[in-house]
PDB file of C-alpha atoms and ligand atoms in Angstrom:
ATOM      1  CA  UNK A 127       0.000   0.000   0.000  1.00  0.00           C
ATOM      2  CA  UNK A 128       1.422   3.339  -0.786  1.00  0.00           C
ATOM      3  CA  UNK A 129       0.887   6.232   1.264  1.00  0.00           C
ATOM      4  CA  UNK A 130       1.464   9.495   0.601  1.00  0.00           C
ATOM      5  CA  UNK A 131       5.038  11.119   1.509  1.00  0.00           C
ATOM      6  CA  UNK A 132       6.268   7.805   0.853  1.00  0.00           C
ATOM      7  CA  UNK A 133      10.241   9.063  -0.772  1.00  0.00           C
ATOM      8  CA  UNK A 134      12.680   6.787  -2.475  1.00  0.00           C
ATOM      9  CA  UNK A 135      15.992   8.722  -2.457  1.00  0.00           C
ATOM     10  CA  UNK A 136      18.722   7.601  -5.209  1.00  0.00           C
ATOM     11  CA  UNK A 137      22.737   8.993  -4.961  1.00  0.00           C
ATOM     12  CA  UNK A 138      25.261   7.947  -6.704  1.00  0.00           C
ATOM     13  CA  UNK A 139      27.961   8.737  -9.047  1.00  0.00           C
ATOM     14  CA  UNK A 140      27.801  10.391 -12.819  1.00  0.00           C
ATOM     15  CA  UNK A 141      26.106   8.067 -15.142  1.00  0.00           C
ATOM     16  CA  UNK A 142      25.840   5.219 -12.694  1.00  0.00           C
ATOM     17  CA  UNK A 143      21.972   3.975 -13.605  1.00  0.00           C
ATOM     18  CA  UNK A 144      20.265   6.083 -11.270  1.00  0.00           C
ATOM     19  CA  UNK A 145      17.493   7.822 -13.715  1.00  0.00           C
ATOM     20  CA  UNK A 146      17.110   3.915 -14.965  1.00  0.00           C
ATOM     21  CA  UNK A 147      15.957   2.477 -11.764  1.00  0.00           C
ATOM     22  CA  UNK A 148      13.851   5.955 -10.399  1.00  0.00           C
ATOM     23  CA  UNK A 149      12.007   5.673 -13.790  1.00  0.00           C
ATOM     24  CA  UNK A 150      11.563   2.391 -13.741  1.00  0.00           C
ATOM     25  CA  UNK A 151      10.482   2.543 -10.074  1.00  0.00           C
ATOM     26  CA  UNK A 152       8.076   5.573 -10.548  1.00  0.00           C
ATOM     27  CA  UNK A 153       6.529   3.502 -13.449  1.00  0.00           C
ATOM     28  CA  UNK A 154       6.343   0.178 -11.253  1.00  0.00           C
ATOM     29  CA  UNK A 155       5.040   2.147  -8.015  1.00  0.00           C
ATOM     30  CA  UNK A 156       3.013   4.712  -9.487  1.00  0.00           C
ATOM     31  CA  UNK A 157       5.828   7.544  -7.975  1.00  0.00           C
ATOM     32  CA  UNK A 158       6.248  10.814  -9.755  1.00  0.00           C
ATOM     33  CA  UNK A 159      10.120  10.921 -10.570  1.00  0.00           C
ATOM     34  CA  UNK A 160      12.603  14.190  -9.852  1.00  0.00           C
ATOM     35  CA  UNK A 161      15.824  13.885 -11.502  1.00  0.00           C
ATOM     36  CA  UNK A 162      17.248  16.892  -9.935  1.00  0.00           C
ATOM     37  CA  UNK A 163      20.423  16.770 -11.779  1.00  0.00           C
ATOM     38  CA  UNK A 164      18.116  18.395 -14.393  1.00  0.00           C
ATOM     39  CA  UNK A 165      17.869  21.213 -11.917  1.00  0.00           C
ATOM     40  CA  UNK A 166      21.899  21.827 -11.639  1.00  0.00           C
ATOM     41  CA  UNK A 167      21.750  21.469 -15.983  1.00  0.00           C
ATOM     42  CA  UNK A 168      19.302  23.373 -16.738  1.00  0.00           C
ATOM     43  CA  UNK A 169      21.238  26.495 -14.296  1.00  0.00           C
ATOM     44  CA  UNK A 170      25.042  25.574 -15.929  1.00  0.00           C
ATOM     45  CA  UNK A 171      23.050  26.140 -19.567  1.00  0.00           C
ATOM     46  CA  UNK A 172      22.125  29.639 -18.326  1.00  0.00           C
ATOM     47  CA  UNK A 173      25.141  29.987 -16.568  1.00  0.00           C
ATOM     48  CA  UNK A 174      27.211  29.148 -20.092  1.00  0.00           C
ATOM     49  CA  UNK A 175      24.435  31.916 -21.841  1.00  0.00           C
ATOM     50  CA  UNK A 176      26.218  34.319 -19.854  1.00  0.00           C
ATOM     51  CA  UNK A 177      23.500  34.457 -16.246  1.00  0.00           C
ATOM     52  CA  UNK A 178      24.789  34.969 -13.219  1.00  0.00           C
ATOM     53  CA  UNK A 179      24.329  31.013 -11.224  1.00  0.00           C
ATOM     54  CA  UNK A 180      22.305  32.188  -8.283  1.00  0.00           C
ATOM     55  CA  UNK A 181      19.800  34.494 -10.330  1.00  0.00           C
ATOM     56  CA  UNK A 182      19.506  31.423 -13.130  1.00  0.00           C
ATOM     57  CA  UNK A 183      18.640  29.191 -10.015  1.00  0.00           C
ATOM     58  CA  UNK A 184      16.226  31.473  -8.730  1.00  0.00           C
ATOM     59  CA  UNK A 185      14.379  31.888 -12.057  1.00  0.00           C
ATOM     60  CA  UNK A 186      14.237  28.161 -13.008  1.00  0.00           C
ATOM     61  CA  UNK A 187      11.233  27.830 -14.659  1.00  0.00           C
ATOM     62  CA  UNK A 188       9.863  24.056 -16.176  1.00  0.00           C
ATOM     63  CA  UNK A 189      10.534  24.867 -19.998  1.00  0.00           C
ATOM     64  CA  UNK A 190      14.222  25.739 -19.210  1.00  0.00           C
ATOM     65  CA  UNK A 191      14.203  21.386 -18.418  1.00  0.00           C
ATOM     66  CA  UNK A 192      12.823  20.701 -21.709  1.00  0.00           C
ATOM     67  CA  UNK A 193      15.890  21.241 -24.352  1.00  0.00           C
ATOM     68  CA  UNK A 194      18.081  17.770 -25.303  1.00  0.00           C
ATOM     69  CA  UNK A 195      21.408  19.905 -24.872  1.00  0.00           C
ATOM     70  CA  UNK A 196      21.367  19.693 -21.103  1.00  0.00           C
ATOM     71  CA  UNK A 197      22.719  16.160 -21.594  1.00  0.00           C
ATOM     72  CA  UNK A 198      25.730  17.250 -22.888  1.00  0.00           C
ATOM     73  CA  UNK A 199      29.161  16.976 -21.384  1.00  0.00           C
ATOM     74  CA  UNK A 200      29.930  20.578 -21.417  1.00  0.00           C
ATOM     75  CA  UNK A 201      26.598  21.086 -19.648  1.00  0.00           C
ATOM     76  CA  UNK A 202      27.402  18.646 -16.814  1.00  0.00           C
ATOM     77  CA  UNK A 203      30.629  20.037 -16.307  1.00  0.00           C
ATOM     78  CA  UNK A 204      29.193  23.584 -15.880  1.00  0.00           C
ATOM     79  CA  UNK A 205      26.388  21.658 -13.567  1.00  0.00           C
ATOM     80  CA  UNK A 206      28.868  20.620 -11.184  1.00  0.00           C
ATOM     81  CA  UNK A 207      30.395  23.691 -10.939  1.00  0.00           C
ATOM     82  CA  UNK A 208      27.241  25.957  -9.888  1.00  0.00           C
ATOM     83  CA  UNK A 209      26.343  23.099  -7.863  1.00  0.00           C
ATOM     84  CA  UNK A 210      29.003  23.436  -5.594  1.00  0.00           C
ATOM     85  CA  UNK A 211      27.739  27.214  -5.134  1.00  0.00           C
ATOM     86  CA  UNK A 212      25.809  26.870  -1.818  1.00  0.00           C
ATOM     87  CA  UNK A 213      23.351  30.052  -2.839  1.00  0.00           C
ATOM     88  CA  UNK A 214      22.590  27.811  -6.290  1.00  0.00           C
ATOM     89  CA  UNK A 215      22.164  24.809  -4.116  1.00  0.00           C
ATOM     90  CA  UNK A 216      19.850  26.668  -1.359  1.00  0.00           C
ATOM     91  CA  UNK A 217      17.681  28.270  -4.629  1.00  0.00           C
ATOM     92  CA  UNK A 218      16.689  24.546  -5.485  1.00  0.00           C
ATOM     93  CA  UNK A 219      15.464  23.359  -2.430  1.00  0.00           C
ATOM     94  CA  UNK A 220      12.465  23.934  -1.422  1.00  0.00           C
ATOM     95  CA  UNK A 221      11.161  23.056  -4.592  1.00  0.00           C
ATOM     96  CA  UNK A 222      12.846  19.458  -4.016  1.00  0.00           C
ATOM     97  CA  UNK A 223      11.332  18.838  -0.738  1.00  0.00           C
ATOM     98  CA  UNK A 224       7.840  20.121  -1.882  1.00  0.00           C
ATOM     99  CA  UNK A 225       7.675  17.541  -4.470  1.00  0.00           C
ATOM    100  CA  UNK A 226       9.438  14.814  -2.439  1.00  0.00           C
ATOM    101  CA  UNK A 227       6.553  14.901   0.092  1.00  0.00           C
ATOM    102  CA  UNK A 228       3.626  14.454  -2.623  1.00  0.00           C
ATOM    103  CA  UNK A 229       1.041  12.370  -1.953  1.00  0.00           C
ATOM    104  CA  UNK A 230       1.646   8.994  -3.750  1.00  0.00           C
ATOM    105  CA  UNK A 231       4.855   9.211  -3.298  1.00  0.00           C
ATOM    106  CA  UNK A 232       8.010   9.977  -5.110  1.00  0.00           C
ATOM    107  CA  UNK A 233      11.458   8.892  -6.180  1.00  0.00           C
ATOM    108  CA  UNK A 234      14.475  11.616  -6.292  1.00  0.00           C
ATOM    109  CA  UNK A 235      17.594  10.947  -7.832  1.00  0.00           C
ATOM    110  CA  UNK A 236      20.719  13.035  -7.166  1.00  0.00           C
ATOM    111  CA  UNK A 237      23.737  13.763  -5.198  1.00  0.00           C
ATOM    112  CA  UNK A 238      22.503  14.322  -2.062  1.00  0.00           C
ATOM    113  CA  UNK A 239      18.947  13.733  -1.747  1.00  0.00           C
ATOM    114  CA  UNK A 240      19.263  10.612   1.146  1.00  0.00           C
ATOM    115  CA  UNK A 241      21.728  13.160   2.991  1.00  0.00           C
ATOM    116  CA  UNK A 242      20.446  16.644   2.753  1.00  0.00           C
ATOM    117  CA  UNK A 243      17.299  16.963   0.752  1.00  0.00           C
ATOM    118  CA  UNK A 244      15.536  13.812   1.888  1.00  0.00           C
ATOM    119  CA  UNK A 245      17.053  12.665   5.316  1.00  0.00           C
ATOM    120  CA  UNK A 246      13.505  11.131   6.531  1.00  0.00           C
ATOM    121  CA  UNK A 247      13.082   9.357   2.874  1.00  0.00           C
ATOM    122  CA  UNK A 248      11.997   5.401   3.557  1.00  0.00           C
ATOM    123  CA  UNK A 249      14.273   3.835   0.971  1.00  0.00           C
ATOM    124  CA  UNK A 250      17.914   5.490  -0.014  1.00  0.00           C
ATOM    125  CA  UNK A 251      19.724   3.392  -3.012  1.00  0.00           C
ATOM    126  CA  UNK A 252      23.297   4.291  -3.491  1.00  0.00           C
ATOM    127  CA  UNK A 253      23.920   3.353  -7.203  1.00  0.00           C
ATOM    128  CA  UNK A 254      27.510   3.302  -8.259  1.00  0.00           C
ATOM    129  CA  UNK A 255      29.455   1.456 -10.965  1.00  0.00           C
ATOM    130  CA  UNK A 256      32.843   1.410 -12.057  1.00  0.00           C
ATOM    131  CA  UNK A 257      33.818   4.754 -13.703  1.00  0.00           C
ATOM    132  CA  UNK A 258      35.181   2.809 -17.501  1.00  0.00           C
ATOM    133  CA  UNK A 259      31.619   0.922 -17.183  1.00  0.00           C
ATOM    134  CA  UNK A 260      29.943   4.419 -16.652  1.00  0.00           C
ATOM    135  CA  UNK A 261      31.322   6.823 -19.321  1.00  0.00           C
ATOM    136  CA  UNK A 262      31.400   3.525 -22.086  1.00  0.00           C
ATOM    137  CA  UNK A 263      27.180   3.574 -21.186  1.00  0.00           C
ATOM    138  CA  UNK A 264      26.925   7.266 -21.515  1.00  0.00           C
ATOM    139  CA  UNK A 265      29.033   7.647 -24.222  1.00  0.00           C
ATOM    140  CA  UNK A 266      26.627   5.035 -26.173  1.00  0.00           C
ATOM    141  CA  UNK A 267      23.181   6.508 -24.969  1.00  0.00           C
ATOM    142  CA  UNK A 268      24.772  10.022 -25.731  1.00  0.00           C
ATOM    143  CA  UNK A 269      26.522   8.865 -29.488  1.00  0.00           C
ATOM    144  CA  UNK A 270      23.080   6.919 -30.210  1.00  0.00           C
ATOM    145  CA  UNK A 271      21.088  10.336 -29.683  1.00  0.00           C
ATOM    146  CA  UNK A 272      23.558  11.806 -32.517  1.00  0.00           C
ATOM    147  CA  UNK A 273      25.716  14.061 -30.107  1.00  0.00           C
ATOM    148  CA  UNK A 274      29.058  14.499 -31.528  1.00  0.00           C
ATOM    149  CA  UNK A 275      31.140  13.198 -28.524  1.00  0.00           C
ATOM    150  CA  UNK A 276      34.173  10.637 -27.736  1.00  0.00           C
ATOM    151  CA  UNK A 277      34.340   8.156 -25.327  1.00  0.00           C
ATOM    152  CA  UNK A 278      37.796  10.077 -23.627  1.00  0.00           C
ATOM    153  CA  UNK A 279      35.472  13.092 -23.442  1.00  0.00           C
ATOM    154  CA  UNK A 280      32.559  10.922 -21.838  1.00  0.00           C
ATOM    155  CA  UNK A 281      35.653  10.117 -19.499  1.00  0.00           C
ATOM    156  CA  UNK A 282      37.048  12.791 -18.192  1.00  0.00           C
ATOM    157  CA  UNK A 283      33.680  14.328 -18.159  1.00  0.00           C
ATOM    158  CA  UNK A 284      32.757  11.835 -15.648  1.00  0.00           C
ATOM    159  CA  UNK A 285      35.820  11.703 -13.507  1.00  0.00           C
ATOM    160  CA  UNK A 286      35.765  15.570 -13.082  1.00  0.00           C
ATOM    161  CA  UNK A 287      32.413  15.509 -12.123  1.00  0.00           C
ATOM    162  CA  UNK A 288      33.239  13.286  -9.699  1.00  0.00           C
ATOM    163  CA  UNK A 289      36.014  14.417  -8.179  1.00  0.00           C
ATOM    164  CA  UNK A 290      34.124  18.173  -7.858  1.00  0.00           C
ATOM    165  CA  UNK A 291      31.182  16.343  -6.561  1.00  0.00           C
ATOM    166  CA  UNK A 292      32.552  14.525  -3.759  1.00  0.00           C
ATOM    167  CA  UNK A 293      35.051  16.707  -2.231  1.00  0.00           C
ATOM    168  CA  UNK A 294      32.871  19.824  -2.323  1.00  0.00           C
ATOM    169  CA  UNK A 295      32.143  21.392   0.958  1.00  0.00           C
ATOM    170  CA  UNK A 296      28.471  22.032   0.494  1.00  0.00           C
ATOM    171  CA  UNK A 297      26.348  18.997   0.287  1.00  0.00           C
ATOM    172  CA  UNK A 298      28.979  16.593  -1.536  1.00  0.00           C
ATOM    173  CA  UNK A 299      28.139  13.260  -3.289  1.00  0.00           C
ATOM    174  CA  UNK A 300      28.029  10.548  -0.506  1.00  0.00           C
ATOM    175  CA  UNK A 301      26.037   7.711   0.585  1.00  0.00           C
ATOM    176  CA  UNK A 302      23.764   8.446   3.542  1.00  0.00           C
ATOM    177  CA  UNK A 303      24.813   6.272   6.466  1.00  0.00           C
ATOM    178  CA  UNK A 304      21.635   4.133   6.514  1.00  0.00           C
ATOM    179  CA  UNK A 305      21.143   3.583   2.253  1.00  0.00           C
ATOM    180  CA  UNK A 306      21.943   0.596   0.366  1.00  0.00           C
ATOM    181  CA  UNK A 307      24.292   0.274  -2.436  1.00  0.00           C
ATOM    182  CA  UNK A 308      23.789  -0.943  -5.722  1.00  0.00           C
ATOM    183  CA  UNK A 309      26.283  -1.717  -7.427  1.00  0.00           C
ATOM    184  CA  UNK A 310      25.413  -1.981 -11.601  1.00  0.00           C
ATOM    185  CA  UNK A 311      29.169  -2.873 -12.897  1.00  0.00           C
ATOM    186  CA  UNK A 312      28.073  -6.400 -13.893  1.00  0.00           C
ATOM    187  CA  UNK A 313      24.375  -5.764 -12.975  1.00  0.00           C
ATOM    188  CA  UNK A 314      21.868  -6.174 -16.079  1.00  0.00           C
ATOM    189  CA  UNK A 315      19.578  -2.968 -15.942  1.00  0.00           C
ATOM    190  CA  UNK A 316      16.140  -5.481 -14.849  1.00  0.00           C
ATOM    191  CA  UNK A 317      18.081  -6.879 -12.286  1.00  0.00           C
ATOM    192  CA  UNK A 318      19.144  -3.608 -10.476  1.00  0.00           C
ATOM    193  CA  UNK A 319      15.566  -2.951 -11.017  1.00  0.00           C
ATOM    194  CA  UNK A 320      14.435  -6.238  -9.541  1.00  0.00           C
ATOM    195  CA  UNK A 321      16.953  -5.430  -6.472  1.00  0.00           C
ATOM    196  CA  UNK A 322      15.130  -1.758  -6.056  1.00  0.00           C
ATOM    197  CA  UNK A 323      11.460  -2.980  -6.212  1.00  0.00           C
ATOM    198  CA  UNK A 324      12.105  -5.432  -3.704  1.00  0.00           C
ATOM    199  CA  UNK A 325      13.632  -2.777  -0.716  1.00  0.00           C
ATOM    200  CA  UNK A 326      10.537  -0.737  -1.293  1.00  0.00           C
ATOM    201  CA  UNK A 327       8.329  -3.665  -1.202  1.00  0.00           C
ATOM    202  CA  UNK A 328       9.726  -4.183   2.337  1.00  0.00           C
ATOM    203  CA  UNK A 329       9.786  -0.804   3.395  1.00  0.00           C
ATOM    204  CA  UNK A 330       6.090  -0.606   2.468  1.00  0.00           C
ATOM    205  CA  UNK A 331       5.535  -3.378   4.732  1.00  0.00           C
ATOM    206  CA  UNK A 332       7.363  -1.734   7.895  1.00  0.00           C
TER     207      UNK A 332
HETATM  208  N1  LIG B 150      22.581  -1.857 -15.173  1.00  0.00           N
HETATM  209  C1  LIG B 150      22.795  -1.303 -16.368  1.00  0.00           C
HETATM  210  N2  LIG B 150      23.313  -2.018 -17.392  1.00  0.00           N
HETATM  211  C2  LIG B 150      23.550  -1.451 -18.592  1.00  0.00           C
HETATM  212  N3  LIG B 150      23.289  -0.164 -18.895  1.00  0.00           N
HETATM  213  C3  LIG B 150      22.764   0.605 -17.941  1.00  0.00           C
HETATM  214  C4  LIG B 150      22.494   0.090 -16.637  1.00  0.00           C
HETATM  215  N4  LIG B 150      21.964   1.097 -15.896  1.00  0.00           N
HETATM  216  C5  LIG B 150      21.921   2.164 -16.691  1.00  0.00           C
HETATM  217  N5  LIG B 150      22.393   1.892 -17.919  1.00  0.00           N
HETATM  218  C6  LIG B 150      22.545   2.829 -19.043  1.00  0.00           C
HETATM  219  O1  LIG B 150      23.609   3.698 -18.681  1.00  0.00           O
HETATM  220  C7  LIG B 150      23.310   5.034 -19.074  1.00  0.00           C
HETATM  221  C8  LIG B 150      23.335   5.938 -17.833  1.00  0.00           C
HETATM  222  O2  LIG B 150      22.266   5.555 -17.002  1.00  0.00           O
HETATM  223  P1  LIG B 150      21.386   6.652 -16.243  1.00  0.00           P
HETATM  224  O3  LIG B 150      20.257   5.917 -15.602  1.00  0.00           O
HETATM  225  O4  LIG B 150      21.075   7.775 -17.146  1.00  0.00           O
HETATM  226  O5  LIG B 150      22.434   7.109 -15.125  1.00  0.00           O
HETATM  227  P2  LIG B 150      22.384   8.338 -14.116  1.00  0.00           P
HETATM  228  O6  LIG B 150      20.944   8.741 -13.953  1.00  0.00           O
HETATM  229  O7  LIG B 150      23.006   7.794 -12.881  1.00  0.00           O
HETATM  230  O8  LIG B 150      23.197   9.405 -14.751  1.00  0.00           O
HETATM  231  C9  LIG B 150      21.956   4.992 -19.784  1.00  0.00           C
HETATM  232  O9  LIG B 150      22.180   4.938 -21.162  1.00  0.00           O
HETATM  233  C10 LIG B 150      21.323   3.698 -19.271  1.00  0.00           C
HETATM  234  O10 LIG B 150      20.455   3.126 -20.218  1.00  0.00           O
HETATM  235  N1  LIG B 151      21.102  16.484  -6.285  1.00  0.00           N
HETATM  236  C1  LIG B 151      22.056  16.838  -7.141  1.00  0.00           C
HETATM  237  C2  LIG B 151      21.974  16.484  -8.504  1.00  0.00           C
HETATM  238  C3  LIG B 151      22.971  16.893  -9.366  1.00  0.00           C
HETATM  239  N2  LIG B 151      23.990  17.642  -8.893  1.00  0.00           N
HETATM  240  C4  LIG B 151      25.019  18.186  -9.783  1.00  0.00           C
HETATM  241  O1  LIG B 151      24.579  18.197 -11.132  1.00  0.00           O
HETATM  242  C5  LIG B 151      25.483  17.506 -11.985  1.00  0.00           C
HETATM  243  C6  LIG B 151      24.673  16.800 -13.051  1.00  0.00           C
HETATM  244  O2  LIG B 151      23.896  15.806 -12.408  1.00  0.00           O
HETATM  245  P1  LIG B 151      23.183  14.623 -13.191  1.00  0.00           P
HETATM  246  O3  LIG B 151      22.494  13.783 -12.173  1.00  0.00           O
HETATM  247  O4  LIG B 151      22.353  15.182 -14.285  1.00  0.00           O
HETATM  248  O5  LIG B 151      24.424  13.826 -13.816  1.00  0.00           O
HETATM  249  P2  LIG B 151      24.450  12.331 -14.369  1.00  0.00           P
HETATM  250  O6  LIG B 151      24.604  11.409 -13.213  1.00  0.00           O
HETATM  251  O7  LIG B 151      23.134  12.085 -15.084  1.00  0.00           O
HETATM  252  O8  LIG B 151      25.616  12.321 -15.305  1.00  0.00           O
HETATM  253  C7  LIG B 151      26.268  16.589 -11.069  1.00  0.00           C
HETATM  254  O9  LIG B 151      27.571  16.288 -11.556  1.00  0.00           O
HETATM  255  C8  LIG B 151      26.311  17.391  -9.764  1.00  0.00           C
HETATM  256  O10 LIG B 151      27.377  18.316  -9.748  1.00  0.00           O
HETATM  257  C9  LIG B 151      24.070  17.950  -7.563  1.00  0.00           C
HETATM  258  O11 LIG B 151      25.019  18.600  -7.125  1.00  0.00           O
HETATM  259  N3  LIG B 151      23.093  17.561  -6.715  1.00  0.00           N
END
């Protein structure tokens, strides 16, 4: 039975699977699905357009999530940087939490939604995978979609993100002490699936 405020919080690494398993979890569970890395995007695009971060955080509005080119590497590296700004990071919360408590429930996926955004959500998944394994899958979903990028670009793209993500002082990219790790290395995409269903099965239960 799902109640509402019931929150599924997924962390984890660049690229790791975590939009696969929250989509695949809102579709399974009925959840609406946040990924709020679209949030840090969709402020580095404005940010490379010339906006200051903390005013393009402010003025997020939903069409600025819309456009393909957030997914590019240039735009994640630009994401990580204004998301180590702690005014950027501060703009994008409340609008987070609101729609991590709707009723029906919801799945996040992030950086730091089991540790700062979500601390009080039922199920946290940390969903990692080995960082060759992570840039060869985005470098093939991002090549299949036609974008003109290399797999050393995918790469570095990935290790730099990262690297900034983790060791920033402001909310960095690490597992909350009580989630569960997933990791997808050798993990076929129905079976990390499988894996995530079941944990919210039994936290339903609880
Ligand atoms: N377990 C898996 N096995 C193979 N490919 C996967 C797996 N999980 C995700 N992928 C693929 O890897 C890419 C990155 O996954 P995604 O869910 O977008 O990661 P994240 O949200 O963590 O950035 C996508 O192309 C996705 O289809
Ligand atoms: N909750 C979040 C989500 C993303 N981010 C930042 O936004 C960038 C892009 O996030 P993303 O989830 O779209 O990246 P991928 O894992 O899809 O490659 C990350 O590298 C982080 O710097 C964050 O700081 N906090």
């Amino acid at each position: 039975m799902v109640t509402g405020g019931f929150t599924v919080a997924i962390d984890g690494p660049a690229a790791s699977g975590k939009g696969t398993i929250s989509r695949a979890l809102a579709a399974h569970f009925g959840f609406a699905y946040l990924d709020t890395g679209l949030l840090y995007r969709a402020v580095g695009a404005k940010v490379l357009d010339g906006m200051m971060p903390e005013v393009a955080a402010r003025q997020l509005e939903k069409d600025d999530l819309e456009s393909d080119a957030l997914r590019s590497p240039e735009v994640a590296q630009e994401a990580s940087r204004v998301a180590a700004l702690p005014e950027v990071r501060a703009a994008l919360t409340d609008f987070q939490r609101s729609f991590a408590a709707r009723a029906g429930g919801a799945v996040l996926d992030g950086r730091d939604i089991g540790t700062v955004i979500c601390p009080e959500a039922q199920v946290k998944l940390f969903v990692t995978a080995s960082a060759e394994v992570r840039a060869q899958r985005r470098y093939a979903e991002l090549s299949g979609k036609g974008m003109a990028v290399t797999l050393e670009q995918v790469l570095a793209d990935v290790l730099a993100r990262d690297a900034r993500d983790s060791t920033r002082e402001e909310a960095p990219l690490k597992p909350a002490a009580d989630a569960v790790r997933i990791d997808t290395t050798e993990l076929a995409i129905a079976d990390a699936v499988a894996a995530a269903v079941k944990l919210i099965e039994a936290a339903q239960r609880r």
